[in-house]
Coordinates of C-alpha atoms and ligand atoms in Angstrom, one line a residue:
X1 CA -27.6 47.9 -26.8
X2 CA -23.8 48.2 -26.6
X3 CA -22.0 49.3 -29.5
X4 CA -20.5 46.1 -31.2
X5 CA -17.5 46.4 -34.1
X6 CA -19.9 44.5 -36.2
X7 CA -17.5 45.3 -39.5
X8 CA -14.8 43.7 -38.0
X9 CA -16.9 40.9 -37.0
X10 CA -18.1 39.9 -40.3
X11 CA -14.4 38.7 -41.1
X12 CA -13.8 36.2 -38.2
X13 CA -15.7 32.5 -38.4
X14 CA -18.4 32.0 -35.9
X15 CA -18.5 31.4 -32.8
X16 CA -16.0 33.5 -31.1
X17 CA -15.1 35.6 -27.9
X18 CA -15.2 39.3 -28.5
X19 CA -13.8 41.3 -26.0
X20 CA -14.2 44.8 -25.3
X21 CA -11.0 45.8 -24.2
X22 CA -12.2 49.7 -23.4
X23 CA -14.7 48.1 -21.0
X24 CA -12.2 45.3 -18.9
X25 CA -9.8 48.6 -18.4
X26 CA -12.3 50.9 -16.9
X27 CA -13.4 48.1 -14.7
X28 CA -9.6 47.9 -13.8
X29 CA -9.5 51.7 -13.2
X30 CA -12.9 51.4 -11.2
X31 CA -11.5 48.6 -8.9
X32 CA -8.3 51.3 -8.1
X33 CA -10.6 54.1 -7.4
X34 CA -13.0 51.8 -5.5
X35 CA -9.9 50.3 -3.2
X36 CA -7.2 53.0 -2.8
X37 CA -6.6 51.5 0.4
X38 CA -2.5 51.1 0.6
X39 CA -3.8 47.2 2.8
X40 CA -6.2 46.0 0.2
X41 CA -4.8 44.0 -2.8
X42 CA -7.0 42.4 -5.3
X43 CA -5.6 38.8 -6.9
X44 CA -7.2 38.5 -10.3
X45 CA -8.3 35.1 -10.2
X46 CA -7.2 33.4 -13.7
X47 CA -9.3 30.5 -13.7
X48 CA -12.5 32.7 -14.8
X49 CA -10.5 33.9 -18.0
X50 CA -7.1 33.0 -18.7
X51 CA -7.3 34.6 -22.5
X52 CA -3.6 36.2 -23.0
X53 CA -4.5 39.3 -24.7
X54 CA -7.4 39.4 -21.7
X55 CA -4.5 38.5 -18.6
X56 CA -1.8 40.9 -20.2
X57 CA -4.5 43.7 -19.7
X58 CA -4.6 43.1 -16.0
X59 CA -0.9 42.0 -15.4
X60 CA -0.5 45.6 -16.8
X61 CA -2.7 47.0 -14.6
X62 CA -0.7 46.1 -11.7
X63 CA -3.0 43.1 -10.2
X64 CA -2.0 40.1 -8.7
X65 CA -3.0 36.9 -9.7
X66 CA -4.5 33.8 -8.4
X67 CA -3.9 30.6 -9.9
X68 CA -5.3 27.1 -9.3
X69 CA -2.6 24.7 -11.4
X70 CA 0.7 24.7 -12.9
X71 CA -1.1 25.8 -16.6
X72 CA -2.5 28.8 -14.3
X73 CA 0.8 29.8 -13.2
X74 CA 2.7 29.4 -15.9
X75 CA 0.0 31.5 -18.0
X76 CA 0.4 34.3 -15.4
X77 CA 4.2 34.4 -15.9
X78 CA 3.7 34.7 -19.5
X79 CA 1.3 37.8 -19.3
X80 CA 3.8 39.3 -17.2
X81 CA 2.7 38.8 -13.6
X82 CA 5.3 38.7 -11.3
X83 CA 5.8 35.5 -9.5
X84 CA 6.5 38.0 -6.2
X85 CA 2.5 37.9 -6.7
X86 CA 1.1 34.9 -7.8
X87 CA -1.1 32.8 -5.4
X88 CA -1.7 29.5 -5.7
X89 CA -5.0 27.8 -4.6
X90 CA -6.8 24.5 -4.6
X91 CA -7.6 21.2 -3.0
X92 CA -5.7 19.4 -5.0
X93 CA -2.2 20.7 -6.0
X94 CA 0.3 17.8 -7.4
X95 CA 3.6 17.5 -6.4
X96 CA 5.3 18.6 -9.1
X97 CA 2.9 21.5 -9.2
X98 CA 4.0 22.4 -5.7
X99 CA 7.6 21.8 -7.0
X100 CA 6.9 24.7 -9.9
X101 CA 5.5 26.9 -7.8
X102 CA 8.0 26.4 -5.1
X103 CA 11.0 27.1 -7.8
X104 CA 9.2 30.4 -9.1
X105 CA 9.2 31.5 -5.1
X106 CA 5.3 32.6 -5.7
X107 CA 3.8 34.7 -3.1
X108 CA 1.7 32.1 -1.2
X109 CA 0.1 28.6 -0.9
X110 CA -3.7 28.8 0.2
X111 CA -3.9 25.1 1.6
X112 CA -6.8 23.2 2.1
X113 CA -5.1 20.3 3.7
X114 CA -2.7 19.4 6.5
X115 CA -1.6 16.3 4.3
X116 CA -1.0 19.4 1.6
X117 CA 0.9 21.1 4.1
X118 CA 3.2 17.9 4.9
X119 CA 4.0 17.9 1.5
X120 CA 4.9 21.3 1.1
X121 CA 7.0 21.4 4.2
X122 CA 8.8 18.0 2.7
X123 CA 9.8 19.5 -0.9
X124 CA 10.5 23.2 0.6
X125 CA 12.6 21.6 2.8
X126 CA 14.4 19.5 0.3
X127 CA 15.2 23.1 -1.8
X128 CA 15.8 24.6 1.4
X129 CA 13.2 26.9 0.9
X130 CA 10.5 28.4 3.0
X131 CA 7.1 28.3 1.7
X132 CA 4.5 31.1 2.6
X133 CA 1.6 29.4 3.6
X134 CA -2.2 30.8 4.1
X135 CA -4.8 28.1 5.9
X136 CA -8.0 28.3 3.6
X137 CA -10.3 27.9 6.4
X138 CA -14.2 26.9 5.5
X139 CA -16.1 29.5 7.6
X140 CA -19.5 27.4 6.9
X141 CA -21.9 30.2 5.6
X142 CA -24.0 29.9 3.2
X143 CA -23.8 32.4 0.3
X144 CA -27.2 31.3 -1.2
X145 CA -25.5 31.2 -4.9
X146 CA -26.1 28.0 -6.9
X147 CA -25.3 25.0 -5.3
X148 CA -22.9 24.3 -7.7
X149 CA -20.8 27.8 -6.7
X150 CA -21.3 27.4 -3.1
X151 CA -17.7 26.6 -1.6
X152 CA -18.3 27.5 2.0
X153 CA -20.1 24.8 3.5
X154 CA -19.3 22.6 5.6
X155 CA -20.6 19.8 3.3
X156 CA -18.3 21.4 0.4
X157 CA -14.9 19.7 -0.2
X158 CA -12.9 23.2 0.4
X159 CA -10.7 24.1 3.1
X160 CA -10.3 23.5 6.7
X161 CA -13.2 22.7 8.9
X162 CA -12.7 25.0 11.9
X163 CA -12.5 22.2 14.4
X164 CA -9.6 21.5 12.2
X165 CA -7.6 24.9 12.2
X166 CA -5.5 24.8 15.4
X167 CA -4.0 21.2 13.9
X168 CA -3.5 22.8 11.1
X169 CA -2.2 26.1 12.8
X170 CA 0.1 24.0 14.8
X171 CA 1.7 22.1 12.5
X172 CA 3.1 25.4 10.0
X173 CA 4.3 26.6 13.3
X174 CA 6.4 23.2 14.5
X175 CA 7.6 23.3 10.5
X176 CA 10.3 25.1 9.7
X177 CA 9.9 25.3 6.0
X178 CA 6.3 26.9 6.8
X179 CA 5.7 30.2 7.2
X180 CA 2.2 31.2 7.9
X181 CA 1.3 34.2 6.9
X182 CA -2.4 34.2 6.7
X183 CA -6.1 33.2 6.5
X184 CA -7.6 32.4 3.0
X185 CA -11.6 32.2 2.5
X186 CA -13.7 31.8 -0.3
X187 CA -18.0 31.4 0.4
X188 CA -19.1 31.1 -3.3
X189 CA -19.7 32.9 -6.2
X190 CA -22.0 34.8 -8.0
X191 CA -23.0 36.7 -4.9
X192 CA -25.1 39.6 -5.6
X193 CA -26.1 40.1 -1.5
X194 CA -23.6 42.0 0.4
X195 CA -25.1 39.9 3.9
X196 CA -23.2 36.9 3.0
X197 CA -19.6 38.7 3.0
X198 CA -20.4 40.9 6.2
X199 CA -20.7 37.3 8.1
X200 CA -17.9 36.6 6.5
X201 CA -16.1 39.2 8.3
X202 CA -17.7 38.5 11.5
X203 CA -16.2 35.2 11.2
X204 CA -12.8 36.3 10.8
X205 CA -13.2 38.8 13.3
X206 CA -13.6 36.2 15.5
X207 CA -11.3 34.1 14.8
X208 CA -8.8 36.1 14.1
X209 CA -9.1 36.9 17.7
X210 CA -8.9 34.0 18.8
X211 CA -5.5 33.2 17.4
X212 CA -4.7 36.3 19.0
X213 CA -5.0 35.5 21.9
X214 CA -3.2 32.2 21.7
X215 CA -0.4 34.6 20.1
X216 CA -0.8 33.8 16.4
X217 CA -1.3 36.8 14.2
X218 CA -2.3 36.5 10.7
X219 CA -0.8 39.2 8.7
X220 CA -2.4 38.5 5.8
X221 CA -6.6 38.0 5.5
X222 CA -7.6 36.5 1.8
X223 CA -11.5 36.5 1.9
X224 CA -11.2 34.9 -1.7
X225 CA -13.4 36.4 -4.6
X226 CA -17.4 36.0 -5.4
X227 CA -18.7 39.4 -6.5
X228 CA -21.5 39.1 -8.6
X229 CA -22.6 40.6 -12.3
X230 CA -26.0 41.5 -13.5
X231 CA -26.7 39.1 -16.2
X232 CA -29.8 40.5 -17.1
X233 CA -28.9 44.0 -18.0
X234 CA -25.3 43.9 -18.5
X235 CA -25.8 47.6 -20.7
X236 CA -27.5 49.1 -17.5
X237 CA -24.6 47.7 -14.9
X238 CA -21.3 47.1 -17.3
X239 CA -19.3 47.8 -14.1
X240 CA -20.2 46.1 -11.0
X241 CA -20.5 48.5 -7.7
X242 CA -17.2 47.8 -6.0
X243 CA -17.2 50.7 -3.6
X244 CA -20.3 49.0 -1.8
X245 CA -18.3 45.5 -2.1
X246 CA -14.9 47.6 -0.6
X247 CA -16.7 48.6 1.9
X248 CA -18.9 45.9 3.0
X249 CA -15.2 44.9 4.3
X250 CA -13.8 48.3 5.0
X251 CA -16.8 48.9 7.5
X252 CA -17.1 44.9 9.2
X253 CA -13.2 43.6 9.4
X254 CA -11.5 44.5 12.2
X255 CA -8.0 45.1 11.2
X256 CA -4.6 46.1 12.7
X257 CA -2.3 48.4 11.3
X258 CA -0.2 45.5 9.6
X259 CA -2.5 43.6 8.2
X260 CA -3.9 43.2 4.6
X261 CA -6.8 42.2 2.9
X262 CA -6.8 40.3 -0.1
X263 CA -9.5 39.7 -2.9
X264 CA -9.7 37.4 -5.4
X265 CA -12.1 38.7 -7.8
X266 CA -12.9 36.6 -10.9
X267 CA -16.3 36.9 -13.1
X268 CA -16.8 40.7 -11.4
X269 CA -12.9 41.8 -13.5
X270 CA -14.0 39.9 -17.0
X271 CA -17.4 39.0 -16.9
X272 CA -19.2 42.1 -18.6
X273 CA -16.6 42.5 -21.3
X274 CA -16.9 39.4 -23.0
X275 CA -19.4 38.2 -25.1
X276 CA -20.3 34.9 -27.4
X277 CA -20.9 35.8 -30.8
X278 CA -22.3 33.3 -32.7
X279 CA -23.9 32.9 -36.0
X280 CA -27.8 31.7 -37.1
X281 CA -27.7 28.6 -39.1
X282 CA -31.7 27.8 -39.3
X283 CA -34.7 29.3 -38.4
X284 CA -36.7 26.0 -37.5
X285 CA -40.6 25.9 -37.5
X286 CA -41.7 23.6 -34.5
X287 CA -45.4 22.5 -33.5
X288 CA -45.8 24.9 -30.6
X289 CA -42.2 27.0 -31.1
X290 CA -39.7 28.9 -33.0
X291 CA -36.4 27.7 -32.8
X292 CA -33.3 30.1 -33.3
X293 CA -30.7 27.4 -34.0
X294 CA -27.1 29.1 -33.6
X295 CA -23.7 27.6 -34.1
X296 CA -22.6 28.0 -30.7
X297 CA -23.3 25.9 -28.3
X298 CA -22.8 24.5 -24.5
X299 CA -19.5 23.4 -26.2
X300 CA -18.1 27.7 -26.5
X301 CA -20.5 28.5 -23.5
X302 CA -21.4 25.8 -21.0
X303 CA -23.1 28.3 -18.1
X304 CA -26.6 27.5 -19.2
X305 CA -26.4 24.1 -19.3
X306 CA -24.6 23.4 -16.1
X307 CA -25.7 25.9 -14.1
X308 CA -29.2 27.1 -15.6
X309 CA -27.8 30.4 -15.8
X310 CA -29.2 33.2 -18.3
X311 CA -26.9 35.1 -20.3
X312 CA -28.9 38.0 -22.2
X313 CA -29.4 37.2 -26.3
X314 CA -29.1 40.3 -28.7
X315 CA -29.4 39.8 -32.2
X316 CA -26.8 42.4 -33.6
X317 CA -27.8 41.4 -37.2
X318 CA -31.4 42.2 -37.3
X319 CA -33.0 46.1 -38.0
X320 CA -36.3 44.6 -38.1
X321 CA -38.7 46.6 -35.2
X322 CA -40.9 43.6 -35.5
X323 CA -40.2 40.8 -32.8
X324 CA -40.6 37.5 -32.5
X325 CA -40.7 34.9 -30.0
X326 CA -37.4 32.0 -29.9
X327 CA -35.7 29.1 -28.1
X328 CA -32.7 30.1 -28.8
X329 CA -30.8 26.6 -29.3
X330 CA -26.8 25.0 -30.3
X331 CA -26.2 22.3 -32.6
X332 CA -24.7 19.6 -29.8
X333 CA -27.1 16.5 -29.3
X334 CA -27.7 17.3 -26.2
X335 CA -30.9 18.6 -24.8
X336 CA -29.2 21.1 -22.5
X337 CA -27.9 22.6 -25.2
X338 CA -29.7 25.6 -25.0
X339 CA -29.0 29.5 -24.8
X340 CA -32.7 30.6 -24.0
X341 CA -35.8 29.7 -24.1
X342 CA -39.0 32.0 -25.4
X343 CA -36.5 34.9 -26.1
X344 CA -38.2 37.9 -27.2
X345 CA -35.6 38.7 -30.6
X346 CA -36.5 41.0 -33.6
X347 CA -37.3 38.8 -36.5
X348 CA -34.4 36.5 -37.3
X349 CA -32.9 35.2 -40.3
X350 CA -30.3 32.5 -41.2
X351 CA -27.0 34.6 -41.2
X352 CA -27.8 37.0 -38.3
X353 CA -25.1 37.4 -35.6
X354 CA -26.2 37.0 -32.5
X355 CA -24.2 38.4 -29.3
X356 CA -24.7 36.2 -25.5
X357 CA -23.8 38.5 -23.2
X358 CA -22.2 38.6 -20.0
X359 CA -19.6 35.9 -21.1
X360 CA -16.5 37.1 -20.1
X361 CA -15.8 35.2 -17.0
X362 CA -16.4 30.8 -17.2
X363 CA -17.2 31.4 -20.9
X364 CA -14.0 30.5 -23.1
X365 CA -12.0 28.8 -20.5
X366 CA -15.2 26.2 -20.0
X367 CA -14.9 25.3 -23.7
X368 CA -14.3 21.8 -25.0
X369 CA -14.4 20.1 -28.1
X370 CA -17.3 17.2 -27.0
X371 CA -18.9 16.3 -30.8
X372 CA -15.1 16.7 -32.2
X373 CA -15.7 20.5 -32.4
X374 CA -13.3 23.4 -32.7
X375 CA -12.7 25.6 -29.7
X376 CA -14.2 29.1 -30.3
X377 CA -11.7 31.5 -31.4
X378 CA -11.7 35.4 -29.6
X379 CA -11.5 39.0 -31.1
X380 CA -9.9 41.7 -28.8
X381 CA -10.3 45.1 -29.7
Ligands
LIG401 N1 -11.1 32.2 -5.1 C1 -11.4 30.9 -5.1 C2 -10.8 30.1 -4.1 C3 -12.4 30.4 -6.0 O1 -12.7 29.1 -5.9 C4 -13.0 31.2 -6.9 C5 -13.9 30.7 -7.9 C6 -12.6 32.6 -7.0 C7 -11.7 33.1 -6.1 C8 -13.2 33.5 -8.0 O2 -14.5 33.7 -7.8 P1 -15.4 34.8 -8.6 O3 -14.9 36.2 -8.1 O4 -15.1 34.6 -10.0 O5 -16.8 34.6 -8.2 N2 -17.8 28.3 -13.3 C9 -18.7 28.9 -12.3 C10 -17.9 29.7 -11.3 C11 -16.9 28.8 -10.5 C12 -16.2 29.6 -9.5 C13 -15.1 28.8 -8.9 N3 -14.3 29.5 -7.9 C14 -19.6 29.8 -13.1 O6 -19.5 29.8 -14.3 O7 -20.5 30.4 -12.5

């Protein structure tokens, strides 16, 4: 089991983020070893962990950022990001988000729209401005994540269908407030295969020949974020194994000279360095189980119950060698409010911190205060 500062947690009221700060910085280090390349730049995307003490890290390290609302932006400025690179994505941006982002002169829109793109052109052109523009296209593969992370399809609401992408294409070139710089994709997340991102770069292979041949070069290629974390043993793989996910694109996209890649990694940057800790209020005797009941719950962490996912349970407490079987539950009347079920534990007593691992990335930022609850607070050390 990982080492955790558990004198420093016995301070801090339960539940809260702990963040191991040694960890996020060698994955940093490991992402600039694992891409060197002078064409490959990596967009930190915010919307997995927007922590300040957690963003400042990366801003430090030299990453760009991508952002998905105004809130996302303007918390990238404050950890220090330059707005030279900031992108900002989603399907939905207001207008006086576009007007924010338009006065901070941010690196790029990825649009999903062309009625996006009309209102982009209107309001740069109103500031007398040019906006950088990337078409998020929706390639149709099928990442085979959970449905609810799957973003690729055509059936999904993202990006522009490719029957759509020569309108599209079109209309930043007849605009002169437009200036499209590139292709943005994004097939999902969670993905643990490298298969779905090498037809990934067949697709843009092909199209981006295609456009070349019509005479439209893309200079820039975003093929979005999506690397996957082991959940199960986050001790055994702290550090997911960029160099294969580098090179899945190093060895399959076809590039020119000029062009670059972006990534917009998420969960794979923060996820292992994060964990819930929460505390054990009851040991409850059921008919046929054991209940651990903790005092977190889908509230601080809301993976499990919307997605069914599994985040490893470690009591940090407990020096007992005897073990016992658990549901490992919250207090929110909800039935989905649960962390695990049958989770092998040592013995566990009422007082007995437990750590849920792997919570880093979708963990704090999900939180909300359903039942009138406090947010959970966060140690960075
Ligand atoms: N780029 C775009 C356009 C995205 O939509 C996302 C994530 C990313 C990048 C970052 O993906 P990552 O590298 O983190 O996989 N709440 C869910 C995950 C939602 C992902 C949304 N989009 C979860 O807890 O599993």
């Amino acid at each position: 089991m990982s080492k955790f500062p558990i004198k420093e947690f016995e301070s801090q009221s339960t539940p809260f983020y702990y963040y191991d700060m040694e960890l996020l910085r060698n994955t940093l280090d490991a992402i600039k070893t694992a891409a060197p390349d002078s064409c490959f730049h990596v967009h930190y995307a915010i919307k997995a962990n927007a922590n300040s003490l957690v963003i400042r890290e990366i801003a430090k390290a030299g990453f760009g950022v991508d952002c998905v609302s105004e809130g996302e932006i303007r918390a990238a400025l404050n950890a220090g990001f330059p707005s030279s690179k900031i992108v900002f994505a989603g399907v939905g941006k207001g207008d006086s988000e576009i007007d924010f982002a338009l006065d901070n002169d941010i690196e790029c829109f990825n649009v999903e729209s062309i009625p996006e793109l009309q209102l982009i052109q209107e309001m740069a052109s109103v500031k007398d401005k040019i906006a950088n523009v990337a078409l998020r296209v929706n390639p149709n593969i099928d990442a085979h994540t959970h449905h609810y992370i799957t973003t690729g399809l055509e059936e999904n609401k993202f990006g522009i269908a490719l029957e759509m992408l020569h309108e599209a294409v079109d209309f930043c070139l007849k605009n002169p407030n437009l200036r499209l710089v590139g292709l943005h994709f994004h097939i999902g997340s969670q993905i643990t295969v490298t298969e779905p991102f090498k037809i990934l770069c067949e697709r843009i292979n092909t199209l981006v020949d295609q456009y070349k041949k019509l005479g439209v070069e893309f200079r820039m290629i975003n093929v979005g974020g999506g690397l996957g974390i082991d959940y199960d043993d986050p001790d055994g793989h702290p550090i997911p194994d960029f160099k294969s996910y580098f090179d899945v694109f190093r060895e399959n996209l076809r590039l020119d000279a000029t062009q670059q890649v972006h990534f917009e990694l998420g969960r794979s940057i923060v996820g292992q360095c994060g964990s819930l800790i929460t505390k054990v209020r009851y040991i409850k005797e059921g008919v046929k189980k054991k209940f651990v009941i903790v005092d977190a719950g889908m509230t601080d962490l809301i993976r499990p119950a919307l997605y069914q996912a599994h985040h490893l349970i470690q009591n940090i407490t407990s020096q007992s060698s005897e073990t016992e079987v658990y549901d490992v539950v919250g207090p929110i009347c909800e039935s989905s409010d649960c962390f695990g079920m049958e989770e092998t534990l040592p013995v566990t007593r009422r007082g007995d911190l437990l750590a849920i691992r792997s919570a880093g990335a979708y963990g704090e930022i999900m939180a909300s205060q359903y039942n009138c609850r406090n947010l959970p607070g966060s140690i960075v050390l």
